[in-house]
Amino acid sequence: MYFYYNIKNMKDKNFYIENYGCQMNISDSDIITSILLKNGFTQSKNLDEANIILLNACSIREKAELTLKKRLEQLKFYKKNKKIWIGITGCFSKQIKKIFLEKKIVDFFVSPDSYREIHNFINYSIIGKKYFFYDSIKKKNETYADINIIKQKNKKITTFLSITRGCDNMCTFCIVPFTRGRERSTDPNSIIKECERLYQNGYKEIILLGQNVDSYLWIYNKKNINQNQKNVVDFSNLLDLLAKKNPMMRIRFSTSNPHDMSNKVLEVISKHKNICKHIHLPVQSGSNKILKLMNRKYTREKYLFLVKQIKNIIPECSISHDIISGFCNENEEDHQDTINLMKEIKYNYGYMFSYSPRPGTYAYRKLKDNVPKHIKKKRLQEIIDLQRKHSFYRMQEHLGKVEEVLIEGESKKNNQYWYGRNTQNLIVVFPKKHLNIGDLVHVKIKNTTSATLIGDICI
Ligand code: SF4
């Protein structure tokens, strides 16, 4: 039974947005918020005051899906006592959306390429229209380039800027190419303008986002450019342009696909002081057999060669990883290949998961999830333990060095300390003294844990 509601009776269309998921989702929450605010909605920071609740989530990993299910169970209570509309945005396959709809808590879904119309979709829901899935099939080129993002007034000095959307890689375990569509890049002029605007608004660091930033590509129509302008802008050109135009803005980026990363990009990173020396380079597995089953388009040997190139061109560069343990057909030998690759590289840090098949993916349809749960768990633990050792080893390399740190906020453990990040994206904590959030300071590293560098300001 659906509740028909006269939209004119609503004093306020007051939304509350919760974010679950990756950096791309956090960046998308800003897009959704900006579109709703520009269309007469108001934003509430308090769930109790809102009549529209948006959960910007994802189903890329089973754990994320379970967290969302739990949250929806909690929201059932709100729905019983008050007329509210609940919408889910983000990366979900049709199968998963159906499971959520059956629970009768969710009113609508909006997919990542359809946010431009989200205000209309919410209005349809409010007047009782039974459209549940707002998927944009027509908007394959959507980049939201012209949306003037309204950033929330918090004290943050670092923010995300999306430069590509979607992905063409079709890794067999991944739902992104189906939920976010084909890869497309944002006009470099709009990225440069947005970067300048963010700097003027007090941001000191931007993180360029894309599923695969290294394949960024913009081709100008020859008629629209002058003689001195290049008609093709790739990722190395974009980084170079941004670093030159905004020398005071720190630049980071994520995520790199080893298949697409070029020496040209590494050289640009090495050339500019304001491009941070950290590369997130997901490997997923150290076994060629598993990489092939995952449809990753590089081999273990190519990956190791790339890491060597990174260290040659940018010796101080930190490298982090994503690893999936227990993918289909993974045996002990494959697992040991991953362990040995980790030992060879000694990553600074990483994100480690055990494999869970995701509905809608090739692996879900065609491959057998045949590694028993307890084996997956054991292998994952070995990977985590090894990474902990390597992180500690890498942190020791900073002892005694003076490093440039951007202050991001007060340390959670001690309000007499600031925390910030060095160029390698490592957390540094140090006594406050007379400094402010957003200051770029020099800190001498005196101690470390496996996750934090501890130091003192150099005056
Ligand atoms: S590169 Fe692979 S894992 Fe990354 S978003 Fe694309 S398909 Fe998914």
Coordinates of C-alpha atoms and ligand atoms in Angstrom, one line a residue:
M1 CA 0.0 0.0 0.0
Y2 CA 1.6 3.3 -1.0
F3 CA 1.0 6.5 0.7
Y4 CA -0.2 9.3 -1.6
Y5 CA 0.9 12.7 -0.4
N6 CA 0.2 16.1 -1.7
I7 CA 3.6 17.7 -2.2
K8 CA 2.2 21.2 -1.5
N9 CA 1.4 20.1 2.0
M10 CA 5.0 19.6 2.8
K11 CA 6.5 22.6 4.5
D12 CA 9.9 21.5 3.8
K13 CA 11.7 18.9 1.7
N14 CA 14.4 18.2 4.2
F15 CA 16.9 15.6 3.4
Y16 CA 19.5 13.8 5.4
I17 CA 22.3 12.0 3.6
E18 CA 24.5 9.2 5.0
N19 CA 27.5 7.9 3.2
Y20 CA 28.8 4.4 3.0
G21 CA 31.5 3.4 0.6
C22 CA 34.5 4.6 -1.3
Q23 CA 36.0 8.0 -2.0
M24 CA 33.9 8.2 -5.2
N25 CA 30.8 7.9 -3.1
I26 CA 31.9 10.7 -0.8
S27 CA 32.5 12.9 -3.8
D28 CA 29.1 11.9 -5.2
S29 CA 27.4 12.9 -1.9
D30 CA 28.6 16.4 -2.6
I31 CA 27.1 16.3 -6.1
I32 CA 23.7 15.0 -4.8
T33 CA 23.7 17.6 -2.0
S34 CA 24.4 20.4 -4.4
I35 CA 21.7 19.4 -6.8
L36 CA 19.1 19.1 -4.1
L37 CA 20.0 22.4 -2.5
K38 CA 19.8 24.1 -5.8
N39 CA 16.3 22.7 -6.3
G40 CA 14.7 24.0 -3.1
F41 CA 15.5 21.1 -0.7
T42 CA 17.0 21.8 2.6
Q43 CA 19.6 19.7 4.3
S44 CA 19.4 18.4 7.8
K45 CA 22.4 17.3 9.9
N46 CA 20.0 15.5 12.1
L47 CA 18.2 12.3 11.1
D48 CA 15.2 13.0 13.3
E49 CA 14.4 16.3 11.5
A50 CA 14.5 14.9 8.0
N51 CA 11.7 13.6 5.9
I52 CA 13.9 12.3 3.1
I53 CA 16.7 9.9 4.1
L54 CA 19.3 9.1 1.4
L55 CA 21.8 6.3 1.9
N56 CA 24.6 6.8 -0.5
A57 CA 26.0 3.3 -0.4
C58 CA 27.6 0.5 -2.5
S59 CA 27.4 -3.3 -2.9
I60 CA 30.9 -3.7 -4.2
R61 CA 31.8 -5.8 -1.2
E62 CA 29.5 -8.1 0.8
K63 CA 30.4 -6.4 4.0
A64 CA 29.2 -3.0 2.7
E65 CA 25.9 -4.6 1.7
L66 CA 25.5 -6.2 5.1
T67 CA 26.1 -2.8 6.8
L68 CA 23.5 -1.2 4.6
K69 CA 20.9 -4.0 5.4
K70 CA 21.6 -3.4 9.2
R71 CA 21.1 0.3 8.8
L72 CA 17.8 -0.2 6.9
E73 CA 16.5 -2.4 9.8
Q74 CA 17.2 0.5 12.2
L75 CA 15.4 2.9 9.9
K76 CA 12.3 0.6 9.9
F77 CA 11.5 2.2 13.3
Y78 CA 11.5 5.7 11.8
K79 CA 9.3 4.7 9.0
K80 CA 6.7 3.2 11.4
N81 CA 6.4 6.4 13.4
K82 CA 6.8 9.1 10.8
K83 CA 6.1 9.6 7.1
I84 CA 9.6 9.5 5.6
W85 CA 11.0 8.5 2.2
I86 CA 14.1 6.4 2.0
G87 CA 16.2 6.4 -1.1
I88 CA 19.4 4.5 -1.9
T89 CA 22.0 5.9 -4.2
G90 CA 25.3 4.4 -5.4
C91 CA 26.5 1.2 -7.0
F92 CA 23.9 -1.6 -6.9
S93 CA 23.1 -4.3 -9.3
K94 CA 19.4 -4.9 -10.2
Q95 CA 19.4 -8.2 -8.2
I96 CA 20.5 -6.4 -5.1
K97 CA 18.0 -3.6 -5.5
K98 CA 15.2 -6.2 -5.8
I99 CA 16.2 -7.8 -2.5
F100 CA 16.1 -4.4 -0.8
L101 CA 12.7 -3.5 -2.3
E102 CA 11.2 -6.8 -1.0
K103 CA 11.9 -5.6 2.5
K104 CA 9.5 -2.6 1.8
I105 CA 11.7 -0.1 3.5
V106 CA 13.3 1.6 0.5
D107 CA 11.1 3.9 -1.7
F108 CA 13.5 4.4 -4.6
F109 CA 17.0 3.9 -6.0
V110 CA 19.0 6.4 -8.0
S111 CA 22.0 5.2 -10.0
P112 CA 25.2 7.1 -10.2
D113 CA 24.6 8.6 -13.7
S114 CA 21.1 9.8 -12.8
Y115 CA 21.8 12.3 -9.9
R116 CA 21.1 15.3 -12.1
E117 CA 17.4 14.4 -11.8
I118 CA 17.4 13.2 -8.2
H119 CA 15.1 16.1 -7.1
N120 CA 12.4 15.0 -9.6
F121 CA 12.7 11.3 -8.6
I122 CA 12.2 12.3 -4.9
N123 CA 9.2 14.3 -5.9
Y124 CA 7.7 11.4 -7.8
S125 CA 8.2 9.2 -4.8
I126 CA 6.5 11.8 -2.6
I127 CA 3.4 11.9 -4.8
G128 CA 3.2 8.1 -4.7
K129 CA 4.5 7.2 -8.2
K130 CA 5.8 3.7 -8.3
Y131 CA 9.0 4.2 -10.1
F132 CA 11.6 2.5 -8.1
F133 CA 14.8 2.3 -10.2
Y134 CA 16.0 5.5 -11.5
D135 CA 18.7 4.4 -13.9
S136 CA 19.9 6.6 -16.6
I137 CA 20.5 4.8 -19.8
K138 CA 20.7 7.9 -21.9
K139 CA 23.2 9.8 -19.8
K140 CA 26.3 7.7 -20.7
N141 CA 28.4 10.8 -21.0
E142 CA 27.5 12.3 -17.6
T143 CA 30.5 13.8 -15.8
Y144 CA 28.7 16.4 -13.7
A145 CA 31.4 18.8 -15.0
D146 CA 29.1 21.9 -14.8
I147 CA 27.7 21.3 -11.3
N148 CA 29.0 24.0 -9.1
I149 CA 29.6 21.8 -6.1
I150 CA 28.5 23.3 -2.8
K151 CA 31.0 22.0 -0.2
Q152 CA 29.8 21.6 3.3
K153 CA 31.0 24.3 5.8
N154 CA 33.3 22.1 7.8
K155 CA 36.9 22.8 8.7
K156 CA 38.2 20.3 6.1
I157 CA 41.1 21.5 4.0
T158 CA 41.3 18.4 1.7
T159 CA 38.6 17.4 -0.7
F160 CA 37.8 15.2 -3.7
L161 CA 37.5 16.1 -7.3
S162 CA 36.3 13.5 -9.8
I163 CA 38.1 13.5 -13.1
T164 CA 36.7 10.3 -14.7
R165 CA 33.6 8.3 -14.1
G166 CA 32.8 4.6 -15.0
C167 CA 35.2 1.9 -16.0
D168 CA 35.9 -0.1 -19.2
N169 CA 38.1 -2.7 -17.5
M170 CA 35.6 -5.5 -16.7
C171 CA 37.5 -7.1 -13.9
T172 CA 35.5 -10.3 -13.4
F173 CA 34.9 -9.7 -9.6
C174 CA 33.7 -6.1 -10.0
I175 CA 30.3 -4.5 -10.4
V176 CA 31.5 -1.0 -11.2
P177 CA 31.4 -1.3 -15.1
F178 CA 27.7 -2.3 -14.7
T179 CA 26.6 0.3 -12.2
R180 CA 28.7 3.3 -13.2
G181 CA 28.9 2.5 -16.9
R182 CA 31.6 3.1 -19.5
E183 CA 34.6 5.3 -18.7
R184 CA 34.4 9.0 -19.6
S185 CA 36.7 11.9 -18.6
T186 CA 35.8 15.4 -17.5
D187 CA 36.8 18.4 -19.6
P188 CA 40.2 19.6 -18.3
N189 CA 39.1 23.2 -18.3
S190 CA 36.4 22.4 -15.9
I191 CA 38.8 20.5 -13.7
I192 CA 41.3 23.4 -13.6
K193 CA 38.5 25.9 -12.9
E194 CA 37.1 23.8 -10.1
C195 CA 40.6 23.3 -8.6
E196 CA 41.1 27.1 -8.6
R197 CA 37.6 27.6 -7.0
L198 CA 38.4 25.1 -4.3
Y199 CA 41.7 26.8 -3.5
Q200 CA 40.0 30.2 -3.2
N201 CA 37.5 28.5 -0.9
G202 CA 40.2 27.5 1.5
Y203 CA 41.0 24.0 0.4
K204 CA 44.8 23.1 0.4
E205 CA 44.7 19.6 -1.0
I206 CA 42.6 17.9 -3.7
I207 CA 42.4 14.2 -4.4
L208 CA 41.7 13.6 -8.1
L209 CA 39.3 10.7 -8.3
G210 CA 38.4 8.0 -10.9
Q211 CA 38.1 4.3 -11.0
N212 CA 41.1 4.4 -13.2
V213 CA 42.7 7.8 -13.3
D214 CA 45.6 6.8 -15.5
S215 CA 43.4 6.3 -18.5
Y216 CA 42.1 9.9 -18.3
L217 CA 41.8 11.2 -21.8
W218 CA 40.3 14.3 -23.3
I219 CA 40.2 15.0 -27.0
Y220 CA 39.4 18.5 -28.1
N221 CA 37.6 19.4 -31.2
K222 CA 40.4 20.9 -33.4
K223 CA 38.2 23.9 -34.2
N224 CA 37.9 24.9 -30.6
I225 CA 41.6 25.2 -29.8
N226 CA 44.4 27.6 -30.7
Q227 CA 47.7 26.6 -32.4
N228 CA 49.7 26.3 -29.2
Q229 CA 47.2 24.1 -27.5
K230 CA 47.4 20.3 -27.5
N231 CA 44.3 18.6 -28.8
V232 CA 44.8 15.6 -26.6
V233 CA 45.1 15.8 -22.8
D234 CA 46.1 12.5 -21.0
F235 CA 46.6 12.0 -17.3
S236 CA 50.2 13.2 -17.3
N237 CA 49.2 16.4 -19.2
L238 CA 46.4 17.0 -16.7
L239 CA 48.6 16.5 -13.7
D240 CA 51.2 18.8 -15.2
L241 CA 48.6 21.5 -16.0
L242 CA 47.0 21.4 -12.5
A243 CA 50.3 21.4 -10.7
K244 CA 51.6 24.5 -12.6
K245 CA 48.3 26.4 -12.4
N246 CA 47.9 25.8 -8.6
P247 CA 51.4 25.5 -7.2
M248 CA 50.1 26.1 -3.6
M249 CA 47.5 23.3 -3.9
R250 CA 48.7 19.8 -2.9
I251 CA 47.5 17.2 -5.4
R252 CA 46.8 13.5 -4.8
F253 CA 45.0 11.0 -7.0
S254 CA 43.4 7.6 -6.8
T255 CA 43.0 4.9 -8.2
S256 CA 45.7 3.8 -10.6
N257 CA 45.4 0.6 -12.6
P258 CA 48.8 -1.0 -13.1
H259 CA 47.8 -1.7 -16.7
D260 CA 47.6 2.0 -17.6
M261 CA 50.2 3.7 -15.5
S262 CA 52.9 5.3 -17.7
N263 CA 56.5 6.6 -17.1
K264 CA 55.2 9.9 -18.3
V265 CA 52.9 10.1 -15.3
L266 CA 55.8 9.1 -13.0
E267 CA 58.0 11.8 -14.4
V268 CA 55.4 14.5 -13.9
I269 CA 54.9 13.4 -10.3
S270 CA 58.6 13.5 -9.7
K271 CA 58.9 17.0 -11.3
H272 CA 56.3 18.8 -9.2
K273 CA 56.7 19.3 -5.5
N274 CA 53.0 19.8 -5.0
I275 CA 52.1 16.4 -6.5
C276 CA 52.2 14.0 -3.5
K277 CA 54.6 11.1 -3.7
H278 CA 52.1 8.2 -3.1
I279 CA 50.6 5.8 -5.5
H280 CA 47.7 3.5 -4.7
L281 CA 48.4 0.5 -7.0
P282 CA 45.9 -2.3 -6.5
V283 CA 47.5 -5.7 -7.3
Q284 CA 44.6 -7.9 -6.2
S285 CA 46.8 -11.1 -6.5
G286 CA 50.4 -12.1 -7.0
S287 CA 49.5 -15.2 -9.1
N288 CA 49.3 -14.9 -12.9
K289 CA 46.7 -17.6 -13.0
I290 CA 44.4 -15.6 -10.6
L291 CA 45.1 -12.3 -12.4
K292 CA 44.0 -13.9 -15.6
L293 CA 40.8 -15.2 -14.0
M294 CA 40.2 -11.7 -12.6
N295 CA 40.7 -10.3 -16.1
R296 CA 43.4 -7.9 -14.7
K297 CA 45.4 -7.0 -17.8
Y298 CA 48.9 -7.2 -16.3
T299 CA 51.1 -10.0 -15.1
R300 CA 53.0 -10.4 -11.8
E301 CA 56.2 -9.6 -13.8
K302 CA 54.8 -6.4 -15.3
Y303 CA 53.5 -5.3 -12.0
L304 CA 56.9 -5.8 -10.3
F305 CA 58.6 -4.0 -13.2
L306 CA 56.2 -1.1 -12.7
V307 CA 57.1 -0.9 -9.0
K308 CA 60.7 -0.8 -10.0
Q309 CA 60.1 2.1 -12.4
I310 CA 58.2 4.0 -9.7
K311 CA 61.1 3.6 -7.2
N312 CA 63.7 4.6 -9.9
I313 CA 61.8 7.7 -11.0
I314 CA 60.4 8.7 -7.6
P315 CA 62.6 7.1 -4.9
E316 CA 60.7 8.5 -2.0
C317 CA 57.3 7.3 -3.3
S318 CA 55.1 5.3 -1.0
I319 CA 53.0 2.5 -2.5
S320 CA 49.8 1.0 -1.2
H321 CA 47.7 -1.9 -2.5
D322 CA 44.4 -3.7 -2.6
I323 CA 44.5 -7.5 -2.3
I324 CA 41.7 -10.0 -2.6
S325 CA 42.3 -13.3 -0.9
G326 CA 40.5 -16.6 -1.8
F327 CA 39.3 -15.7 -5.3
C328 CA 37.8 -18.5 -7.4
N329 CA 40.3 -21.5 -7.9
E330 CA 43.0 -19.9 -5.7
N331 CA 45.2 -22.7 -4.3
E332 CA 48.0 -22.5 -1.7
E333 CA 50.6 -21.9 -4.5
D334 CA 48.7 -18.9 -5.8
H335 CA 48.4 -17.6 -2.2
Q336 CA 52.1 -18.0 -1.7
D337 CA 52.7 -16.0 -4.9
T338 CA 50.8 -13.1 -3.3
I339 CA 52.8 -13.5 -0.1
N340 CA 56.1 -13.5 -2.0
L341 CA 55.1 -10.5 -4.1
M342 CA 54.3 -8.6 -0.9
K343 CA 57.7 -9.6 0.5
E344 CA 59.4 -8.3 -2.5
I345 CA 57.7 -4.9 -2.5
K346 CA 57.1 -4.3 1.2
Y347 CA 54.1 -2.0 0.7
N348 CA 53.6 1.0 2.9
Y349 CA 50.0 0.0 3.6
G350 CA 47.1 -1.7 1.9
Y351 CA 43.4 -2.7 1.9
M352 CA 42.9 -6.4 2.2
F353 CA 39.6 -8.4 1.7
S354 CA 38.5 -12.0 1.3
Y355 CA 36.6 -12.6 -1.9
S356 CA 32.8 -12.6 -1.9
P357 CA 30.9 -13.1 -5.2
R358 CA 28.9 -10.1 -6.1
P359 CA 25.6 -10.5 -8.0
G360 CA 25.8 -9.2 -11.6
T361 CA 29.5 -9.8 -12.1
Y362 CA 31.1 -12.2 -14.5
A363 CA 32.7 -14.2 -11.6
Y364 CA 29.3 -14.5 -9.9
R365 CA 27.7 -15.9 -13.1
K366 CA 30.6 -18.0 -14.5
L367 CA 33.2 -18.9 -11.9
K368 CA 32.9 -21.1 -8.8
D369 CA 33.4 -19.5 -5.4
N370 CA 35.3 -22.7 -4.4
V371 CA 37.7 -21.6 -1.7
P372 CA 36.2 -22.7 1.7
K373 CA 35.5 -19.8 4.1
H374 CA 37.9 -20.9 6.7
I375 CA 40.8 -21.1 4.2
K376 CA 39.9 -17.6 2.9
K377 CA 40.0 -16.3 6.5
K378 CA 43.3 -18.0 7.2
R379 CA 45.0 -16.6 4.0
L380 CA 43.6 -13.1 4.6
Q381 CA 45.0 -13.2 8.2
E382 CA 48.4 -14.1 6.9
I383 CA 48.2 -11.2 4.4
I384 CA 47.1 -8.8 7.1
D385 CA 49.9 -9.9 9.5
L386 CA 52.5 -9.6 6.8
Q387 CA 51.3 -6.1 5.8
R388 CA 51.4 -5.0 9.5
K389 CA 55.1 -6.0 9.6
H390 CA 55.9 -4.3 6.3
S391 CA 54.1 -1.1 7.4
F392 CA 56.1 -1.0 10.6
Y393 CA 59.3 -1.6 8.5
R394 CA 58.4 1.2 6.1
M395 CA 57.5 3.6 8.9
Q396 CA 61.0 3.1 10.4
E397 CA 62.5 4.6 7.2
H398 CA 61.1 8.0 8.3
L399 CA 62.8 8.1 11.7
G400 CA 65.0 11.2 12.1
K401 CA 63.8 12.8 8.8
V402 CA 62.2 16.2 8.6
E403 CA 58.9 16.0 6.6
E404 CA 56.4 18.5 5.2
V405 CA 53.0 17.9 6.8
L406 CA 49.7 19.5 6.0
I407 CA 47.7 19.9 9.2
E408 CA 44.2 18.4 8.9
G409 CA 42.9 18.5 12.4
E410 CA 43.1 17.6 16.0
S411 CA 44.5 14.2 16.9
K412 CA 41.6 11.9 18.0
K413 CA 43.7 10.4 20.8
N414 CA 45.1 13.7 22.3
N415 CA 43.6 17.1 21.8
Q416 CA 47.0 18.7 22.5
Y417 CA 48.3 17.2 19.2
W418 CA 47.6 18.0 15.6
Y419 CA 47.4 15.3 12.9
G420 CA 48.2 15.7 9.3
R421 CA 49.7 13.8 6.3
N422 CA 53.1 13.9 4.7
T423 CA 53.6 13.6 1.0
Q424 CA 53.6 9.8 1.2
N425 CA 50.0 10.0 2.6
L426 CA 51.2 8.7 6.0
I427 CA 49.6 10.1 9.2
V428 CA 51.9 12.3 11.3
V429 CA 51.0 13.5 14.8
F430 CA 52.8 16.2 16.7
P431 CA 52.3 18.8 19.6
K432 CA 50.1 21.7 18.5
K433 CA 52.1 24.8 19.3
H434 CA 50.9 28.0 17.6
L435 CA 49.6 26.5 14.4
N436 CA 46.4 26.1 12.5
I437 CA 44.5 23.6 10.4
G438 CA 45.7 24.1 6.8
D439 CA 49.2 25.1 7.8
L440 CA 52.0 23.3 5.9
V441 CA 54.7 22.6 8.5
H442 CA 58.0 20.8 8.9
V443 CA 58.0 18.0 11.4
K444 CA 61.0 15.9 12.6
I445 CA 59.9 12.3 13.0
K446 CA 60.9 10.8 16.4
N447 CA 58.9 7.7 16.8
T448 CA 56.5 5.4 14.9
T449 CA 53.8 2.8 15.2
S450 CA 52.8 0.7 12.2
A451 CA 50.2 3.3 11.3
T452 CA 51.4 6.6 12.6
L453 CA 54.5 8.8 12.6
I454 CA 55.1 10.8 15.7
G455 CA 57.2 14.0 15.7
D456 CA 57.9 17.5 16.7
I457 CA 57.6 20.8 14.8
C458 CA 60.9 22.2 13.5
I459 CA 61.0 25.9 14.2
Ligands
SF4_1 S1 39.5 -1.4 -12.8 FE1 38.5 -3.3 -12.4 S2 38.3 -3.3 -10.1 FE2 38.7 -1.2 -10.8 S3 36.6 -0.3 -11.1 FE3 37.3 -1.1 -13.1 S4 36.5 -3.1 -13.2 FE4 36.4 -2.5 -11.1

